[in-house]
Coordinates of C-alpha atoms in Angstrom, one line a residue:
M173 CA 80.2 89.9 51.3
M174 CA 80.7 93.6 52.5
R175 CA 83.6 95.3 50.9
T176 CA 85.6 96.9 53.6
R177 CA 87.1 99.6 51.7
P178 CA 84.7 102.6 51.9
L179 CA 83.3 104.5 49.0
K180 CA 84.1 108.1 49.3
V181 CA 81.6 110.7 48.9
A182 CA 82.1 114.5 48.4
L183 CA 79.3 116.9 49.4
L184 CA 78.8 120.1 47.5
G185 CA 76.7 122.5 49.7
C186 CA 75.8 122.2 53.3
G187 CA 72.7 124.1 53.8
V188 CA 69.1 122.9 54.8
V189 CA 69.4 119.8 52.3
G190 CA 73.2 119.3 52.4
S191 CA 73.3 119.1 56.3
E192 CA 70.5 116.5 56.4
V193 CA 72.2 114.4 54.1
A194 CA 75.5 114.6 56.1
R195 CA 73.7 114.0 59.1
I196 CA 71.8 110.8 57.8
M197 CA 75.0 109.6 56.2
T198 CA 76.6 109.7 59.9
T199 CA 73.8 108.4 61.9
H200 CA 72.7 105.6 59.5
A201 CA 76.2 104.5 58.4
D202 CA 75.5 100.8 59.2
D203 CA 72.2 100.7 57.5
L204 CA 73.7 102.4 54.3
A205 CA 76.6 100.0 54.2
A206 CA 74.3 96.9 54.5
R207 CA 72.2 98.3 51.7
I208 CA 74.9 99.1 49.4
G209 CA 77.5 96.2 50.1
A210 CA 80.2 98.7 51.3
P211 CA 80.6 101.5 53.8
V212 CA 80.2 105.1 52.6
E213 CA 82.5 107.8 54.1
L214 CA 82.1 111.4 53.8
A215 CA 85.3 112.3 52.4
G216 CA 84.9 116.4 51.9
V217 CA 82.1 119.1 52.4
A218 CA 82.4 122.1 50.1
V219 CA 81.0 125.4 51.6
R220 CA 81.1 129.1 51.1
R221 CA 81.2 130.1 54.7
P222 CA 83.8 127.8 56.4
S223 CA 83.5 129.6 59.7
K224 CA 79.9 128.5 60.3
V225 CA 79.3 125.8 63.0
R226 CA 78.1 122.4 61.4
E227 CA 76.9 120.1 64.0
G228 CA 77.9 116.6 63.3
I229 CA 80.5 117.3 60.7
D230 CA 84.2 117.1 61.3
P231 CA 85.8 120.5 60.7
A232 CA 88.7 118.9 59.0
L233 CA 86.3 117.9 56.2
I234 CA 85.2 121.5 55.5
T235 CA 86.8 123.4 52.4
T236 CA 85.9 126.3 50.3
D237 CA 87.7 124.9 47.2
A238 CA 85.0 122.7 45.5
T239 CA 87.0 122.1 42.3
A240 CA 89.9 120.7 44.2
L241 CA 87.5 118.3 46.1
V242 CA 85.8 117.0 43.0
K243 CA 89.3 116.7 41.2
R244 CA 90.9 114.6 44.0
G245 CA 90.7 111.4 41.9
D246 CA 89.7 109.2 44.9
I247 CA 86.1 110.5 45.1
D248 CA 83.4 107.9 44.2
V249 CA 80.4 109.9 44.3
V250 CA 79.8 113.6 44.3
I251 CA 76.7 115.0 45.8
E252 CA 75.7 118.6 44.6
V253 CA 72.9 120.4 46.3
I254 CA 74.5 124.1 45.7
G255 CA 71.9 124.8 43.1
G256 CA 72.3 127.3 40.2
I257 CA 73.7 127.0 37.1
E258 CA 77.5 128.0 37.6
P259 CA 79.8 126.7 39.2
A260 CA 77.4 123.6 39.4
R261 CA 77.8 122.9 36.0
G262 CA 81.6 123.0 35.9
L263 CA 81.8 121.1 39.2
I264 CA 79.6 118.2 38.0
T265 CA 81.6 118.0 34.6
A266 CA 84.9 118.0 36.4
A267 CA 83.5 115.3 38.7
F268 CA 82.8 113.0 35.8
E269 CA 86.2 113.7 34.2
H270 CA 88.0 112.6 37.5
G271 CA 86.1 109.3 38.0
A272 CA 83.1 110.3 40.2
S273 CA 79.3 109.7 39.5
V274 CA 77.1 112.4 40.6
V275 CA 73.9 112.9 42.6
S276 CA 72.3 116.0 42.1
A277 CA 69.2 118.2 43.3
N278 CA 69.9 120.9 40.9
K279 CA 66.4 121.3 38.9
A280 CA 67.6 124.7 37.5
L281 CA 70.6 123.2 35.8
L282 CA 69.0 120.0 34.4
A283 CA 66.3 122.2 32.9
E284 CA 68.6 124.6 31.3
D285 CA 71.5 122.3 30.2
G286 CA 70.8 118.7 31.1
A287 CA 72.0 117.5 27.6
T288 CA 75.6 118.7 28.5
L289 CA 75.6 116.8 31.7
Y290 CA 74.2 113.6 30.3
A291 CA 76.7 113.7 27.5
A292 CA 79.7 114.1 30.0
A293 CA 78.4 111.3 32.2
E294 CA 78.1 109.1 29.1
Q295 CA 81.4 110.0 28.0
H296 CA 83.2 109.1 31.1
G297 CA 80.9 106.1 32.0
R298 CA 79.5 107.6 35.2
D299 CA 76.0 107.8 36.5
L300 CA 73.8 111.1 36.8
Y301 CA 71.0 110.6 39.1
F302 CA 68.5 113.5 40.1
E303 CA 65.5 112.1 42.0
A304 CA 65.6 115.0 44.3
A305 CA 65.3 117.7 41.5
V306 CA 61.6 117.1 41.2
A307 CA 59.1 116.7 44.0
G308 CA 61.4 116.1 47.0
A309 CA 61.1 112.8 48.6
I310 CA 58.2 111.5 46.1
P311 CA 59.5 108.7 43.8
L312 CA 58.9 110.1 40.5
I313 CA 62.3 110.2 38.4
R314 CA 62.9 106.6 38.8
P315 CA 59.5 105.2 38.0
L316 CA 59.3 107.5 34.8
R317 CA 63.0 106.3 33.7
E318 CA 62.7 102.7 34.8
S319 CA 59.3 101.3 36.1
L320 CA 57.5 102.8 32.8
A321 CA 60.4 102.2 30.3
G322 CA 58.4 99.9 28.5
D323 CA 55.2 101.9 28.2
K324 CA 54.3 105.0 26.5
V325 CA 53.5 108.0 28.9
N326 CA 51.0 110.4 27.1
R327 CA 50.4 113.0 29.9
V328 CA 52.1 114.1 33.2
L329 CA 50.0 116.6 35.2
G330 CA 51.1 117.9 38.6
I331 CA 51.4 120.1 41.7
V332 CA 55.2 120.3 41.9
N333 CA 55.4 123.4 44.1
G334 CA 54.5 123.4 47.7
T335 CA 54.5 127.2 48.4
T336 CA 52.2 127.9 45.6
N337 CA 49.9 124.9 46.5
F338 CA 50.1 126.4 50.2
I339 CA 48.9 129.9 48.9
L340 CA 46.1 128.6 46.7
D341 CA 45.0 126.2 49.5
K342 CA 44.4 129.0 52.0
M343 CA 42.9 131.2 49.4
D344 CA 40.3 128.4 48.8
S345 CA 39.7 127.5 52.4
S346 CA 39.7 130.8 54.2
G347 CA 38.7 133.2 51.3
A348 CA 42.0 135.2 51.8
G349 CA 43.4 137.0 49.0
Y350 CA 46.9 136.3 47.4
S351 CA 48.8 138.8 49.7
E352 CA 47.3 137.6 52.7
A353 CA 48.0 133.8 52.0
L354 CA 51.5 134.6 50.8
D355 CA 52.0 136.5 54.2
E356 CA 51.1 133.4 55.9
A357 CA 53.2 131.1 53.8
T358 CA 56.3 133.4 54.7
A359 CA 55.5 133.4 58.2
L360 CA 55.4 129.5 58.1
G361 CA 58.5 129.1 56.3
Y362 CA 56.9 127.7 53.0
A363 CA 57.9 130.9 51.1
E364 CA 61.2 132.4 50.8
A365 CA 62.1 136.1 51.4
D366 CA 62.1 136.6 47.6
P367 CA 59.3 134.2 46.5
T368 CA 59.6 135.2 42.9
A369 CA 60.8 131.8 41.7
D370 CA 57.8 129.9 43.2
V371 CA 55.0 132.4 42.7
E372 CA 55.9 133.4 39.1
G373 CA 56.2 129.7 38.3
F374 CA 59.9 129.4 37.4
D375 CA 60.5 126.5 39.9
A376 CA 57.6 124.5 38.5
A377 CA 58.6 125.4 34.7
A378 CA 62.2 123.7 35.6
K379 CA 60.5 120.6 36.9
A380 CA 58.0 120.6 33.9
A381 CA 61.0 120.5 31.4
I382 CA 62.8 117.5 33.4
L383 CA 59.6 115.6 33.5
S384 CA 58.6 116.1 29.8
G385 CA 62.0 115.1 28.8
I386 CA 61.9 112.0 30.6
A387 CA 58.4 111.0 30.0
F388 CA 58.6 111.6 26.2
H389 CA 62.2 110.7 25.4
T390 CA 63.0 114.0 23.8
R391 CA 64.9 117.1 25.1
V392 CA 62.8 119.7 26.5
R393 CA 64.6 122.9 28.0
L394 CA 63.2 125.6 30.5
D395 CA 62.9 128.0 27.6
D396 CA 60.4 125.5 25.9
V397 CA 58.1 125.7 28.9
Y398 CA 55.1 128.1 28.8
R399 CA 54.9 129.8 32.1
E400 CA 52.3 131.8 34.0
G401 CA 52.6 132.5 37.8
L402 CA 49.6 132.8 40.3
T403 CA 50.2 136.4 41.3
E404 CA 46.9 137.5 39.2
V405 CA 44.8 134.8 40.9
T406 CA 42.0 136.6 42.9
A407 CA 39.6 135.6 45.7
A408 CA 36.9 136.2 42.9
D409 CA 38.5 133.5 40.8
I410 CA 38.7 131.1 43.7
A411 CA 35.0 131.9 44.4
S412 CA 34.1 131.4 40.5
A413 CA 35.7 127.9 40.4
K414 CA 33.8 126.9 43.7
R415 CA 30.6 127.6 42.0
M416 CA 31.7 125.4 39.1
G417 CA 32.5 122.6 41.5
C418 CA 36.2 123.3 40.9
T419 CA 39.2 124.4 42.8
V420 CA 42.4 126.4 41.5
K421 CA 45.9 124.8 41.3
L422 CA 49.3 125.8 39.6
L423 CA 49.8 123.1 37.4
A424 CA 52.7 121.7 35.4
I425 CA 51.2 120.0 32.4
C426 CA 53.3 117.9 30.2
E427 CA 51.4 116.3 27.0
R428 CA 52.1 114.3 23.8
A429 CA 50.0 115.5 20.9
A430 CA 47.3 113.4 19.8
D431 CA 49.0 112.6 16.5
G432 CA 52.3 111.7 18.6
K433 CA 54.4 114.0 16.5
S434 CA 55.0 116.9 19.0
V435 CA 54.9 117.5 22.8
T436 CA 54.0 120.6 24.9
A437 CA 55.0 121.6 28.5
R438 CA 53.2 124.4 30.3
V439 CA 52.9 125.7 33.7
H440 CA 49.9 128.0 34.8
P441 CA 47.0 128.3 37.2
A442 CA 44.0 126.3 36.3
M443 CA 40.6 125.1 37.3
I444 CA 40.2 121.5 38.0
P445 CA 37.1 119.5 39.1
L446 CA 36.7 118.5 42.9
S447 CA 36.4 115.0 41.5
H448 CA 39.9 115.0 40.2
P449 CA 42.6 113.5 42.6
L450 CA 44.9 116.5 42.1
A451 CA 41.8 118.7 43.9
S452 CA 42.5 117.0 47.2
V453 CA 46.1 118.1 47.6
R454 CA 46.2 120.4 50.3
E455 CA 48.8 122.7 52.3
A456 CA 52.4 122.4 50.9
Y457 CA 52.2 118.8 49.5
N458 CA 52.9 117.9 45.9
A459 CA 51.5 115.3 43.7
V460 CA 51.8 114.1 40.1
F461 CA 49.3 112.4 37.9
V462 CA 50.7 110.3 35.2
E463 CA 48.8 108.9 32.2
A464 CA 50.3 105.8 30.5
E465 CA 48.9 103.8 27.6
A466 CA 49.4 100.3 29.4
A467 CA 49.6 101.5 33.1
G468 CA 46.7 103.7 32.8
Q469 CA 46.3 106.5 35.5
L470 CA 49.0 106.7 38.3
M471 CA 49.5 109.1 41.1
F472 CA 52.4 109.9 43.1
Y473 CA 51.9 112.1 46.5
G474 CA 54.0 113.5 49.2
P475 CA 56.2 116.1 50.5
G476 CA 57.7 118.0 47.7
A477 CA 60.3 120.2 49.6
G478 CA 62.4 120.4 52.7
G479 CA 65.5 119.4 54.3
S480 CA 64.4 115.7 55.2
P481 CA 62.3 114.9 52.2
T482 CA 64.8 116.1 49.8
A483 CA 67.6 114.4 51.6
S484 CA 65.8 111.0 51.4
A485 CA 65.7 111.3 47.6
V486 CA 69.5 112.3 47.4
L487 CA 70.3 109.5 49.8
G488 CA 68.2 106.8 47.7
D489 CA 70.1 107.8 44.8
L490 CA 73.3 107.6 46.5
V491 CA 72.5 103.9 47.4
A492 CA 71.7 103.3 43.7
V493 CA 74.8 105.0 42.5
C494 CA 77.1 103.2 44.9
R495 CA 75.7 99.7 44.0
N496 CA 76.3 100.4 40.3
K497 CA 79.9 101.5 41.2
L498 CA 80.4 98.2 43.0
A499 CA 78.9 96.2 40.0
E500 CA 81.0 98.2 37.8
A501 CA 77.9 99.2 35.9
T502 CA 75.9 102.3 35.2
G503 CA 72.3 103.2 35.5
P504 CA 69.9 104.7 32.9
G505 CA 71.5 107.8 31.1
E506 CA 69.7 110.1 28.7
S507 CA 66.8 108.7 26.4
A508 CA 66.0 111.3 23.9
Y509 CA 65.7 109.1 20.9
T510 CA 62.4 110.6 19.8
Q511 CA 63.7 114.2 19.2
L512 CA 60.0 115.4 19.2
P513 CA 59.6 119.1 18.7
V514 CA 58.0 121.2 21.5
S515 CA 54.8 122.9 20.1
P516 CA 54.0 126.6 21.1
M517 CA 51.2 127.3 23.7
G518 CA 49.1 128.5 20.9
D519 CA 48.8 124.9 19.6
V520 CA 47.7 123.4 23.0
V521 CA 44.1 122.4 23.0
T522 CA 42.5 123.6 26.3
R523 CA 39.3 125.3 27.8
Y524 CA 38.8 128.8 29.1
H525 CA 36.9 130.3 32.1
I526 CA 36.6 133.9 31.1
S527 CA 34.9 136.6 33.5
L528 CA 33.6 140.0 31.5
D529 CA 32.2 143.1 32.9
V530 CA 29.7 144.2 30.5
A531 CA 27.0 146.8 29.8
D532 CA 23.6 145.6 31.4
K533 CA 21.4 145.9 28.3
P534 CA 19.7 143.8 25.6
G535 CA 21.8 142.2 22.9
V536 CA 25.1 142.1 24.7
L537 CA 25.1 138.4 25.1
A538 CA 24.5 138.0 21.3
Q539 CA 27.7 140.4 20.5
V540 CA 29.7 138.1 22.9
A541 CA 28.5 135.0 21.3
T542 CA 29.3 136.3 17.7
V543 CA 33.0 136.9 18.9
F544 CA 33.3 133.6 20.2
A545 CA 31.8 131.9 16.8
E546 CA 34.0 134.2 14.6
H547 CA 37.1 132.6 16.2
G548 CA 35.8 129.0 15.9
V549 CA 35.3 128.6 19.9
S550 CA 32.2 126.9 21.0
I551 CA 30.6 128.0 24.4
D552 CA 30.0 125.4 27.1
T553 CA 28.0 127.6 29.6
V554 CA 27.2 131.2 30.4
R555 CA 26.2 132.9 33.5
Q556 CA 25.1 136.5 33.6
Q557 CA 24.4 138.4 36.8
S558 CA 23.5 142.2 37.1
R559 CA 25.6 144.2 39.7
L560 CA 23.9 144.5 42.9
D561 CA 25.2 148.4 43.0
G562 CA 23.5 149.1 39.8
G563 CA 25.6 151.3 37.6
G564 CA 24.3 149.6 34.2
E565 CA 26.9 146.8 34.4
A566 CA 26.7 143.2 34.7
S567 CA 28.9 140.2 35.2
L568 CA 29.2 137.6 32.4
V569 CA 31.0 134.4 32.8
V570 CA 31.6 132.3 30.0
V571 CA 33.2 128.6 30.0
T572 CA 34.3 127.4 26.5
H573 CA 34.5 123.9 25.1
R574 CA 38.1 122.7 24.2
A575 CA 39.9 124.8 21.3
P576 CA 43.3 125.8 20.6
D577 CA 44.7 128.2 22.7
A578 CA 45.7 130.7 20.0
A579 CA 41.9 130.8 19.2
L580 CA 40.9 131.1 22.7
S581 CA 43.4 134.1 23.2
G582 CA 42.2 135.8 19.9
T583 CA 38.7 135.7 21.2
V584 CA 39.7 137.4 24.4
E585 CA 41.4 140.0 22.6
A586 CA 38.5 140.6 20.2
L587 CA 36.1 140.9 23.4
R588 CA 38.2 143.7 24.7
K589 CA 37.5 145.8 21.7
L590 CA 33.7 145.4 22.1
D591 CA 32.1 148.8 23.2
T592 CA 29.8 146.8 25.5
V593 CA 32.6 145.1 27.1
R594 CA 33.8 147.3 30.0
G595 CA 36.5 145.0 31.0
V596 CA 38.0 141.4 31.2
A597 CA 38.0 140.6 34.8
S598 CA 39.8 137.5 34.8
I599 CA 40.9 134.5 32.4
M600 CA 41.8 130.9 33.6
R601 CA 42.2 127.6 31.9
V602 CA 40.1 124.7 32.8
E603 CA 41.8 121.3 33.2
G604 CA 41.6 117.9 34.5
E605 CA 38.4 116.7 33.1

């Protein structure tokens, strides 16, 4: 039977995502009520600029006092889509204290201080759901938290930022340089006016922290994630990847160590074979590849950002939280029972693609090979080509076998000191074998 008293929802933030959440709550009110078992009512909307016209939202619901809204006492669910650390953290904890469960899309806060939010939710017997914080509309958090709860996840490998994937895809398909591809992404609305969070990997790193924490049942913070952006990726890197039968993607990689005693989380550009499922992810789409012990290899794919996709994930969480509220129950909380340490990047075992500018004379290859051997790094392939313009220089491309990243990094630094090495043109990791 349908309960007649509505569940009251407070919305914090009414930008691209928040306005779409409000619109769907209004236009699909009957469907949402049928799925939940009770009607949901938008009881208040906290914004910074109350004078802005917001189509479809009763002006009487608008307030600039978010704190008062979450402390009303009659709010059942708070939807937080304002982002950032503060005041979001204080508002969410206040919501728990005053009887409300929370649905959030705040990846930065969850990556920075998710433990505090989990603890507050548990203390007050409330739900904290955040499907929209990672990969937009793609169902990913719930499968990791619930569907794979009985399995052992060993690796999560993904493209979790649409802006960077669009840029790299354009560089690959058109031969454009980084700046040209970024300009196109900005013109089409895929990149912000200040794209730093995306192109320097901060956005993907926050998502990697969240994913690794859930996948490996341990606490991983943003500071634990190794991060490199894509601003140094060149057209030459893309061309070199093509010659290897690869493409370049900005990847979030979360791994359990082979001995099971630690985990790693990292974000950086990498070459992956064209045969890998992630290689075919184009434009601004996201995809995440999960490797579990019993389930095997799973891939989740779809739009990872935007008002409608993100609002879809928010409303999915809203339905789940409201159902829990009616059942006087709560969903899954933090599962961090393993408390595994996060290993530094130097311990990660990976492969390098290294492009060197070297003197074009006998013995150079032998010198380079000696440096690799001294650092315990095995060479997989070598390609040397003299420069067409002469000048006594050649291009030497080396692809290594798998080795600890610290050994690979040490090898590169030693190569820089060789008199016959005029410069290290590029370094890129190779993943996805």
